[in-house]
Coordinates of C-alpha atoms in Angstrom, one line a residue:
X1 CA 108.0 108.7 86.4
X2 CA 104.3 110.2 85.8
X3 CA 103.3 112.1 88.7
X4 CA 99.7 113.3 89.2
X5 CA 96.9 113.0 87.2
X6 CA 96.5 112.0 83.6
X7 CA 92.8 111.6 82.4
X8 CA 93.9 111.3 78.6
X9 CA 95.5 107.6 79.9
X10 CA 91.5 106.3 80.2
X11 CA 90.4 107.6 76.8
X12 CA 91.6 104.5 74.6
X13 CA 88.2 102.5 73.6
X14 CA 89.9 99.5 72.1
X15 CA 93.2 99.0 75.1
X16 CA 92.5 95.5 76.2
X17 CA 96.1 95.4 78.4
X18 CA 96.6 98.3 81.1
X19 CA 99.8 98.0 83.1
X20 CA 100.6 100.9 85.7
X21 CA 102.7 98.1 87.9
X22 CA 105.4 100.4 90.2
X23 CA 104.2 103.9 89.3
X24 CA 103.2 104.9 92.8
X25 CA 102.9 108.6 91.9
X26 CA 100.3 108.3 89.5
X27 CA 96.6 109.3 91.1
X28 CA 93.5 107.6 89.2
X29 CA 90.6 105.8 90.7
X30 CA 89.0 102.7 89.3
X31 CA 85.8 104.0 88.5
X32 CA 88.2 105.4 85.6
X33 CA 88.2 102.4 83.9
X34 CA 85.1 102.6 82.3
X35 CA 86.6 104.9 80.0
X36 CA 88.3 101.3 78.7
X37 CA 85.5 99.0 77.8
X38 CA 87.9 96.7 75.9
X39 CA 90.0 95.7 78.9
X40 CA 91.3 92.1 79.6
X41 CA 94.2 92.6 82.2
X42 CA 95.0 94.8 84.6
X43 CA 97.8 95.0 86.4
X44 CA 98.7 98.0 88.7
X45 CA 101.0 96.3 91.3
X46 CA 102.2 98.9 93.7
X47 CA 100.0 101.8 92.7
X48 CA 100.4 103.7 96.0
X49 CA 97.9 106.1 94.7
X50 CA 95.6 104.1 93.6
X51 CA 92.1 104.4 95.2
X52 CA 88.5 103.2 95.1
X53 CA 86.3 99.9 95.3
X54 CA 86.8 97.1 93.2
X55 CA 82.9 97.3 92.7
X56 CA 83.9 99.6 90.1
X57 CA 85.1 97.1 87.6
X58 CA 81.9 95.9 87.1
X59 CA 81.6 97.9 84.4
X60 CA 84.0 95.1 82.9
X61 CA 82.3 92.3 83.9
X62 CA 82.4 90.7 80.3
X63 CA 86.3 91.3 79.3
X64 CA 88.2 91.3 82.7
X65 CA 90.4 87.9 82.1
X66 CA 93.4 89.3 84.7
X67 CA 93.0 91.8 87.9
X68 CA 96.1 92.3 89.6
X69 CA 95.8 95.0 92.3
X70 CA 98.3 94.2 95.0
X71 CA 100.2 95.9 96.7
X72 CA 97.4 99.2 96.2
X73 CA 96.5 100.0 100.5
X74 CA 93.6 102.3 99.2
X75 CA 91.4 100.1 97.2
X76 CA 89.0 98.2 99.2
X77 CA 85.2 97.0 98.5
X78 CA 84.4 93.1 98.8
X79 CA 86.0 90.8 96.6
X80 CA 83.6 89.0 95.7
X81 CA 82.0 91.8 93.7
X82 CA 83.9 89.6 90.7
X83 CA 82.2 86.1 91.7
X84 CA 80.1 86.5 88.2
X85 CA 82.9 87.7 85.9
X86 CA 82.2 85.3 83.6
X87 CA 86.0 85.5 81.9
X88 CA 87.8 85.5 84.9
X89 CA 91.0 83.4 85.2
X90 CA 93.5 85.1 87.9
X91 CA 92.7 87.5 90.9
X92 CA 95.2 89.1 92.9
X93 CA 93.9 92.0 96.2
X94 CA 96.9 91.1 98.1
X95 CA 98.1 94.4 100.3
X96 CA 95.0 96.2 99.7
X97 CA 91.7 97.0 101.8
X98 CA 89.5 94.9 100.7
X99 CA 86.9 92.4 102.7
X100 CA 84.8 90.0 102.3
X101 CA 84.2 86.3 103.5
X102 CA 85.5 83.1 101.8
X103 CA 82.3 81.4 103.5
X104 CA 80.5 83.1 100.2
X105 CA 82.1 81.1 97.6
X106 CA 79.9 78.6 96.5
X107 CA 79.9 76.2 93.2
X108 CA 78.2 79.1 90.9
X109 CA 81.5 81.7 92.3
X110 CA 84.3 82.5 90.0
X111 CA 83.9 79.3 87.8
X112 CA 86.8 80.0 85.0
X113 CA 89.1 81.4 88.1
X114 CA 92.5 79.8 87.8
X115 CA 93.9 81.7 90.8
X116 CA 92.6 84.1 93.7
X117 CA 94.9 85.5 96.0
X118 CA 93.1 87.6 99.1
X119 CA 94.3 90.0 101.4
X120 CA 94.7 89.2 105.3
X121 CA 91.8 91.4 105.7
X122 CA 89.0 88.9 104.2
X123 CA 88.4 86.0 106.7
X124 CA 90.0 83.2 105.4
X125 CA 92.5 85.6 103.3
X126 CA 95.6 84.7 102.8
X127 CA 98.2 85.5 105.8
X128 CA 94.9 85.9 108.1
X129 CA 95.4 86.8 111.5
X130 CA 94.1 84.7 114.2
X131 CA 93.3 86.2 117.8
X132 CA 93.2 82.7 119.4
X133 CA 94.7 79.3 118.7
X134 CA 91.3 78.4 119.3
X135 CA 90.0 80.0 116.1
X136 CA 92.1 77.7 113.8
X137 CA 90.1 75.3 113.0
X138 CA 86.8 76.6 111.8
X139 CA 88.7 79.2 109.5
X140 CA 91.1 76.4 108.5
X141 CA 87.8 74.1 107.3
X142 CA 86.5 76.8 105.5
X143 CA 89.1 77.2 103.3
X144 CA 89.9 72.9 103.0
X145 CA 86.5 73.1 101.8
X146 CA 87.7 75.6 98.8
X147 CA 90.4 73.7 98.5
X148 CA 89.1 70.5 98.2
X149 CA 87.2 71.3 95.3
X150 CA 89.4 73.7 93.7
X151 CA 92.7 73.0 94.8
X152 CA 94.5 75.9 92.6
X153 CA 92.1 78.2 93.1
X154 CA 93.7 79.5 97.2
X155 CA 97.5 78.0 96.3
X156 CA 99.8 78.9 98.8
X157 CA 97.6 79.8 101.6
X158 CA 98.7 80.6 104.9
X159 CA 97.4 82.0 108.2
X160 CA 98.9 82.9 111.2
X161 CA 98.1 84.2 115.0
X162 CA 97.9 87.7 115.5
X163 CA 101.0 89.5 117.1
X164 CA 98.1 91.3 119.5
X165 CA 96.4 87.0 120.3
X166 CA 97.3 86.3 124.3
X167 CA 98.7 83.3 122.9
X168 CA 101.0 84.8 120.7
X169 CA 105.2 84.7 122.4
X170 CA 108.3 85.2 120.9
X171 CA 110.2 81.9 119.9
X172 CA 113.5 83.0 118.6
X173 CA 116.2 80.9 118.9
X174 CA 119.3 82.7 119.7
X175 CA 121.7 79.7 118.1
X176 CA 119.6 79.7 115.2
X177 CA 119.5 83.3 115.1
X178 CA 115.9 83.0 113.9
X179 CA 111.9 82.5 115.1
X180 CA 111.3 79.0 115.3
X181 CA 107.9 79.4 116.9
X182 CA 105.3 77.8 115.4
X183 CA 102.8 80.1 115.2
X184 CA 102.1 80.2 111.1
X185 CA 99.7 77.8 110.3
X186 CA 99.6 75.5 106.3
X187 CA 98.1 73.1 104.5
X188 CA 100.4 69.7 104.4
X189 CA 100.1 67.2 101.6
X190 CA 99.9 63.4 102.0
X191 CA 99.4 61.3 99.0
X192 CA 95.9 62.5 98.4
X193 CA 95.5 63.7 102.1
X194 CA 95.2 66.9 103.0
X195 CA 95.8 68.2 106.6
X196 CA 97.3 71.6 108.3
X197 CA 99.6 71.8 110.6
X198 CA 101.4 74.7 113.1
X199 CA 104.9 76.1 111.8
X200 CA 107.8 78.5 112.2
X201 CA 107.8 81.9 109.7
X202 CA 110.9 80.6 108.6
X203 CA 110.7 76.7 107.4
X204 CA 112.5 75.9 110.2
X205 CA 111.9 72.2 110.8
X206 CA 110.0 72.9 114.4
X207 CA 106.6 71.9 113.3
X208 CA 103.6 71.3 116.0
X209 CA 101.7 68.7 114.0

């Protein structure tokens, strides 16, 4: 597998695919990209050493069609440094450091985006971690009102209350052998109603509608 760094891999003007997915020994930084003006995809899934802000693909504002960076702990910056790309069509920061605030997204945000998956670190992210029961709702509305309009665009979003929340307690079920506490929260689907509801980690029918 490479190991270390190889500058000569940024050098090809007319790549438009770039796929480093599982080589977590290779060390480059975004900003290297701009050595690939070309570029359409990118998919470095589990690049352990990757690092730097996703501000950096700027540079590709005008080709990027697929970013897929999970799985990368040292990239960060806020996603929605790619709300203009005008090409994009599927986002995916899970696993990594970046921020940001759903909140943002308004009707002029990521219009050809097919697909955005965020990290639990931007509020609203998917798998984000609530401190309070409490909190639910107001996070919850912010991303039904996403989801109204673009229903693909957060697919399979989840949150759930933080292990450190006072509310938080452990629900295993010692005949089940699992945790059938519902303390993972989801969208539920009704004809064309849309609600959330309270539910175990493990679709254990113990739902608290």
């Amino acid at each position: 597998p490479l190991n270390g760094r190889f500058p000569f891999l940024f050098n090809f003007t007319l790549l438009y695919k770039l796929n480093t997915s599982g080589c977590c020994y290779l060390k480059w930084d975004l900003e290297s990209l701009a050595g690939l003006p070309q570029l359409k995809e990118l998919f470095c899934t589990g690049n352990e050493s990757l690092t730097g802000n996703i501000n950096s693909l700027r540079v590709l504002k005008d080709t990027l069609e697929m970013v897929d960076i999970s799985d990368c702990p040292h990239v960060a910056g806020n996603f929605m440094d790619l709300a203009d790309f005008p090409h994009l069509k599927c986002v995916d920061l899970c696993c990594t450091a970046v921020t940001g605030d759903i909140r943002d997204i308004n009707k002029q945000s990521f219009q050809t985006l097919e697909l955005l998956l965020l990290p639990s670190g931007v509020y609203g992210g998917t798998g984000y971690e609530f401190q309070h029961i409490s909190d639910a709702p107001d996070v919850v509305m912010a991303v039904y009102s996403i989801h109204k309009q673009r229903p693909s665009l957060l697919k399979d979003w989840y949150g759930k209350l933080s292990k450190d929340s006072p509310d938080w307690y452990d629900g295993e079920d010692d005949f089940v052998g699992v945790d059938t506490a519902p303390l993972y929260i989801a969208f539920v689907e009704a004809g064309s109603r849309v609600g959330y509801r309270w539910e175990s980690a493990n679709d254990v029918p113990n739902p608290c509608e």
